[in-house]
Coordinates of C-alpha atoms in Angstrom, one line a residue:
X795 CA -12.9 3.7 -18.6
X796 CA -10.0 4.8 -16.2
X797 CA -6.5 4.2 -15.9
X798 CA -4.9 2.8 -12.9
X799 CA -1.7 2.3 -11.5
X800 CA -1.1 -0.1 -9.1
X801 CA 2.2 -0.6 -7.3
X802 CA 2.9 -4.2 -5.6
X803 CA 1.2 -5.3 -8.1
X804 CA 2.5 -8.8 -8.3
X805 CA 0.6 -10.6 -5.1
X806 CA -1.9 -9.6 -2.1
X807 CA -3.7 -7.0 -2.2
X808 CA -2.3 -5.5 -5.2
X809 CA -2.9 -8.0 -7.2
X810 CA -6.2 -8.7 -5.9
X811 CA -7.4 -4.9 -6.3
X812 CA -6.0 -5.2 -10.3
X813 CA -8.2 -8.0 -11.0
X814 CA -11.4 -5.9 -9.6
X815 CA -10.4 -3.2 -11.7
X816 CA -10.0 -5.6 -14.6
X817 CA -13.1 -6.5 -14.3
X818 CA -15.0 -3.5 -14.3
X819 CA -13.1 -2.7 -18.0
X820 CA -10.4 -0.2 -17.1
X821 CA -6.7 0.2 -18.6
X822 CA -3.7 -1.3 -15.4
X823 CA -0.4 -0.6 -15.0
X824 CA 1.1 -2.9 -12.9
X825 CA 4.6 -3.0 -11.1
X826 CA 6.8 -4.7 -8.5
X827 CA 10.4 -5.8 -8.6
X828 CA 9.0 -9.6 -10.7
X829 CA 8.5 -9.4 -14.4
X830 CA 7.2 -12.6 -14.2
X831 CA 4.6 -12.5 -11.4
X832 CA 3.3 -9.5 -13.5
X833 CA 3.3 -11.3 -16.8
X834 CA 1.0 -14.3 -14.7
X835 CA -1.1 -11.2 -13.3
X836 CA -1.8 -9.3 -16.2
X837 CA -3.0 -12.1 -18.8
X838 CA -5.1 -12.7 -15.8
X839 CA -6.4 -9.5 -15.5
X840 CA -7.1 -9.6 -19.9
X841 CA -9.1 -12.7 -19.1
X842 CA -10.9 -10.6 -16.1
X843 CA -11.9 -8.1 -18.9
X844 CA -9.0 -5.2 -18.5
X845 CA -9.2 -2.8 -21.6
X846 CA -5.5 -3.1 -21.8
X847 CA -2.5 -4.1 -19.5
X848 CA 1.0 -2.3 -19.4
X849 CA 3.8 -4.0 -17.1
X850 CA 6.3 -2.0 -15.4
X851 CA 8.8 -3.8 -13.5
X852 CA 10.9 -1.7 -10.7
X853 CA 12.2 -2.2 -7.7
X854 CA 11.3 0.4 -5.2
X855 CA 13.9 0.7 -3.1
X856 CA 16.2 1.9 -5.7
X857 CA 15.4 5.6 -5.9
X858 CA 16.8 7.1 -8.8
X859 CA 14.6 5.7 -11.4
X860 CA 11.7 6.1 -10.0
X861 CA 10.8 9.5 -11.8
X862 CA 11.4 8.3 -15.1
X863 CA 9.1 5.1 -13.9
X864 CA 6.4 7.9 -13.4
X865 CA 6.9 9.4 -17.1
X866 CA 6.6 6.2 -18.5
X867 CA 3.7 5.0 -16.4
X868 CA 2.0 8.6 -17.7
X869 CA 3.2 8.3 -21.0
X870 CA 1.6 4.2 -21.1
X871 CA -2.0 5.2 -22.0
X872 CA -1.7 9.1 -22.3
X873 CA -2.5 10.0 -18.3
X874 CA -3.6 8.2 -15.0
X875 CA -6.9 8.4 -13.3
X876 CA -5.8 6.7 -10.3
X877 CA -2.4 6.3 -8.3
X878 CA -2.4 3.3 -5.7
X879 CA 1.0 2.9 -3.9
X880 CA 0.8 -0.4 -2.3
X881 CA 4.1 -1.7 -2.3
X882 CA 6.0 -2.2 1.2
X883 CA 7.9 -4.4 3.3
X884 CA 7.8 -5.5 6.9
X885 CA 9.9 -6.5 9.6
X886 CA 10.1 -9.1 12.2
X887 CA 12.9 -7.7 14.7
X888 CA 12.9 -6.0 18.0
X889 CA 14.2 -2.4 18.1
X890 CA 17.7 -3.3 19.4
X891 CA 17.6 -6.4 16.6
X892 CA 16.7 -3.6 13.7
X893 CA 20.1 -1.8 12.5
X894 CA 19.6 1.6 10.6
X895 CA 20.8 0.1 7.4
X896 CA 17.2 -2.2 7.5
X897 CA 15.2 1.1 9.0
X898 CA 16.4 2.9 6.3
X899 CA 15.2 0.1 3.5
X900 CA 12.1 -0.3 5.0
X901 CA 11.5 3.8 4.9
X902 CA 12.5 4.0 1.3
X903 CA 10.6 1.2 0.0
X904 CA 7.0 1.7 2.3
X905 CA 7.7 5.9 2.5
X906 CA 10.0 7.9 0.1
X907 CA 8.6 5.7 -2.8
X908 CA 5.2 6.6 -2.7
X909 CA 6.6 10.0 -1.6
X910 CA 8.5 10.1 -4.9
X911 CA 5.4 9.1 -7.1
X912 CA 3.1 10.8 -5.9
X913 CA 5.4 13.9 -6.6
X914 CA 6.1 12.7 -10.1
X915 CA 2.8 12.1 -11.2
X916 CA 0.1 14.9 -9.1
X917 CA 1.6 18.2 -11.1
X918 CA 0.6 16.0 -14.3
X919 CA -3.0 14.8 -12.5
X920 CA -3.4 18.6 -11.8
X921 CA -2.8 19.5 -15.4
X922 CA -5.6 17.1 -16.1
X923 CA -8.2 18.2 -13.9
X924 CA -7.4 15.9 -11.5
X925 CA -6.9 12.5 -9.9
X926 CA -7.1 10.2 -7.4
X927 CA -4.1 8.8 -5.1
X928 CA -4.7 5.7 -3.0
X929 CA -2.0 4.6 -0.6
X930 CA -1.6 1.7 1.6
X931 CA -0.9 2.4 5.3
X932 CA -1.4 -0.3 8.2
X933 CA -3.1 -0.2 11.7
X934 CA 0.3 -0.2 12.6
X935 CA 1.0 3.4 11.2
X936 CA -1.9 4.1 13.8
X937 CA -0.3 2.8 16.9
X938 CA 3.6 1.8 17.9
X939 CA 3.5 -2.6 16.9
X940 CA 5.4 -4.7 17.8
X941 CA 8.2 -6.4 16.4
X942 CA 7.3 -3.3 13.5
X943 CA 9.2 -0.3 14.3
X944 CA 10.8 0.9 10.8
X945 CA 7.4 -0.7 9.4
X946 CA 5.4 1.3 11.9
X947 CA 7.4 4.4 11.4
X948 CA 7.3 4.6 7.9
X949 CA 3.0 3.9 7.7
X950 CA 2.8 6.4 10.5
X951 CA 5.0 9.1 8.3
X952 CA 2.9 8.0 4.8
X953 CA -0.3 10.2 7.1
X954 CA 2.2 12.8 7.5
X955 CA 2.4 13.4 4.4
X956 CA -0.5 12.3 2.3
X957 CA -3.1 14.4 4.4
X958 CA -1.1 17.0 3.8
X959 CA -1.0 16.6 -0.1
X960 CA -4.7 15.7 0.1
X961 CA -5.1 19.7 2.5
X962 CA -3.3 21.4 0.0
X963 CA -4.9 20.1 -3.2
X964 CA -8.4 20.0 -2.6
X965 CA -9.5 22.9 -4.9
X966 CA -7.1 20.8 -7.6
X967 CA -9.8 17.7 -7.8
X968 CA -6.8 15.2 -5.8
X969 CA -8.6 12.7 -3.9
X970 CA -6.4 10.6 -1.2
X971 CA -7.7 8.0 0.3
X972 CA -5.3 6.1 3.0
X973 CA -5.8 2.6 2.9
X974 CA -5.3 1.3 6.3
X975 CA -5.5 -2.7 6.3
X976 CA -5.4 -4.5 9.5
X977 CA -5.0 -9.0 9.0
X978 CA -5.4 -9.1 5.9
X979 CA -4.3 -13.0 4.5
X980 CA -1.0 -11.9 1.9
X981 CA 2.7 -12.6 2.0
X982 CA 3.9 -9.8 3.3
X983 CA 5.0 -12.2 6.9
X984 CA 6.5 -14.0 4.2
X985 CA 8.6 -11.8 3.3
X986 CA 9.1 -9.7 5.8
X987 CA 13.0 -8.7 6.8
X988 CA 14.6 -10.6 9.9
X989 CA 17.4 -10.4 11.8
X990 CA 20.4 -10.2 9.3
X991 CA 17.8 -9.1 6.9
X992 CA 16.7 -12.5 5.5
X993 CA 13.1 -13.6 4.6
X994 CA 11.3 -14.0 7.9
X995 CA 9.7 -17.2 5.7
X996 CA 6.8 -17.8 8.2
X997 CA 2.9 -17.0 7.9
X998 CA 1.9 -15.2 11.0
X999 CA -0.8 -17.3 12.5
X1000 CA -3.0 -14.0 12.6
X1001 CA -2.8 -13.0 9.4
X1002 CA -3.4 -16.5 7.9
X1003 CA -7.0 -15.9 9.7
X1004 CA -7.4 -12.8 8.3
X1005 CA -9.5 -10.9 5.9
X1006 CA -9.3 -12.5 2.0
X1007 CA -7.1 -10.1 -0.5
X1008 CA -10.4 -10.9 -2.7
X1009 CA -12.4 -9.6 0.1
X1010 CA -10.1 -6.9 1.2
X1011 CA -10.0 -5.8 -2.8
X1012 CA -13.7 -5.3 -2.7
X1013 CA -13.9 -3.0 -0.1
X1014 CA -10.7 -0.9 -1.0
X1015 CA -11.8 -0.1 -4.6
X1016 CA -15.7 1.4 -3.1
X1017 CA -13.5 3.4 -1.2
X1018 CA -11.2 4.9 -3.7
X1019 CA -14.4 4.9 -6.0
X1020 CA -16.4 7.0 -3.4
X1021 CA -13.0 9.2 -2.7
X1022 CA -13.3 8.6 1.0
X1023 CA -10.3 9.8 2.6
X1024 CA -9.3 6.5 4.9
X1025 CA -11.1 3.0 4.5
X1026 CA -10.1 0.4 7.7
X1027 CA -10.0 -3.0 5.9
X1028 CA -10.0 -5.8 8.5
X1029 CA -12.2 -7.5 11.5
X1030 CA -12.1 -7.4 14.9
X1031 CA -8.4 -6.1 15.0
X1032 CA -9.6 -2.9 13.9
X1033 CA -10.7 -1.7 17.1
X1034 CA -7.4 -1.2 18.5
X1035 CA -8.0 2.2 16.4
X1036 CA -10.6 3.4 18.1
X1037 CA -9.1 2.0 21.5
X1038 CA -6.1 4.6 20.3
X1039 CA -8.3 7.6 19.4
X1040 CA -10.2 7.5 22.7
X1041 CA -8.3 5.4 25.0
X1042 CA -4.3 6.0 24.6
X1043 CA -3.1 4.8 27.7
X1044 CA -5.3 1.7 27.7
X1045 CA -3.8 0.9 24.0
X1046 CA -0.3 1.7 25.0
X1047 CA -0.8 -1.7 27.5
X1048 CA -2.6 -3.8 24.9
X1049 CA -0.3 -3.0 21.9
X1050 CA 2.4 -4.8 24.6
X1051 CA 0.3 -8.0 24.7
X1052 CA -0.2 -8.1 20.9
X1053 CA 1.3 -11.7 19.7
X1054 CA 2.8 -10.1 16.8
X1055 CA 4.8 -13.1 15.4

């Protein structure tokens, strides 16, 4: 029996990923900025089979609490096995639409938060022989998107970083794995920030095909379980990694073409 915490908890592919782990008999901590879509999730996740269920509502994007979140996170069931940031928000605007005042709440929510976690709670992981840290990037922290750029920047900055915390801690058993989901069917169009920094309120055709959060869940918690250190979660969208890796020039053309609202 493990203890996990799982950020955006509340919906998507938090939520889905709680109620696998639920199943399986572990111990959740579960936060976003909704008490109540937490409540609904965690006497879910009791039904599922969860050993027990802490909720710890925060907003993200308000930075100075966030290292007394971790404490009392740590201090919920005496330690945590498993870290997974998957909070963030997106974007809907073009570059000259996006004022720095949305790039900058896009970065603290989707980079300096996990940043800040991760710092709070891997001396304490350390101390207990260890951990693992999961952390939700995009295909779009792979290669520039469009109609993404703080989103884009900050999931291309969360590799930055993470690989770095996973180089310098692997004689400290830390695990990272960097969750990199292409279409995957969530709200996160939904809610994504558009001009003026309202709701974008629309599904993006897309991603309403995409992969199942159920679906999506499954294949994100054999990753974390087998430590791997990235796991691509998608379909045929996907290949515009590999298209990046070996053929840069010919993805700098096709990311153009990319119908990305």
């Amino acid at each position: 029996m493990r203890t996990i915490w799982i950020t955006g908890a509340s919906s998507g592919i938090g939520e889905a990923c709680a109620y696998r782990y639920a199943a399986s008999g572990h111990r959740l901590i579960l936060t976003s900025s909704s008490r109540e879509k937490l409540e609904n999730v965690a006497e879910r996740c009791r039904r599922e089979g969860a050993a027990d269920v802490r909720v710890l509502p925060y907003d993200l994007g308000e930075p100075d609490g966030i290292k007394l979140l971790s404490r009392e996170a740590w201090d919920a069931f005496g330690g945590i096995d498993i870290l997974f940031c998957n909070a963030g928000i997106s974007q809907r605007t073009r570059v000259e639409d996006t004022p720095l005042p949305m790039v900058r709440k896009i970065m603290e929510v989707n980079f300096f938060a996990p940043v800040a976690l991760a710092e709070a709670v891997l001396p304490l992981m350390i101390d207990n022989g260890g951990g693992r840290i999961a952390v939700t990037t995009s295909i779009a922290g792979r290669f520039g998107f469009p109609f993404r750029c703080a989103y884009s920047a900050s999931k291309h900055a969360l590799y930055g970083f993470f690989e770095t915390l996973r180089a310098e801690n692997q004689n400290n058993g830390i695990s990272v794995t960097m969750v990199c989901p292409g279409r995957v069917r969530t709200a996160i169009s939904l809610n994504a920030l558009d001009k003026g920094g309202e709701k974008h309120g629309v599904m993006d055709p897309g991603q309403d095909r995409g992969l199942s959060p159920e679906k999506a869940a499954s294949i994100i918690v054999r990753a974390i379980e087998k430590r791997k250190n990235e796991v691509l979660v998608g379909r045929a969208e996907l290949l515009m990694v590999y298209v990046k890796r070996f053929f840069p020039d010919l993805c700098a053309k096709l990311a153009g073409r990319i119908k990305a609202v």
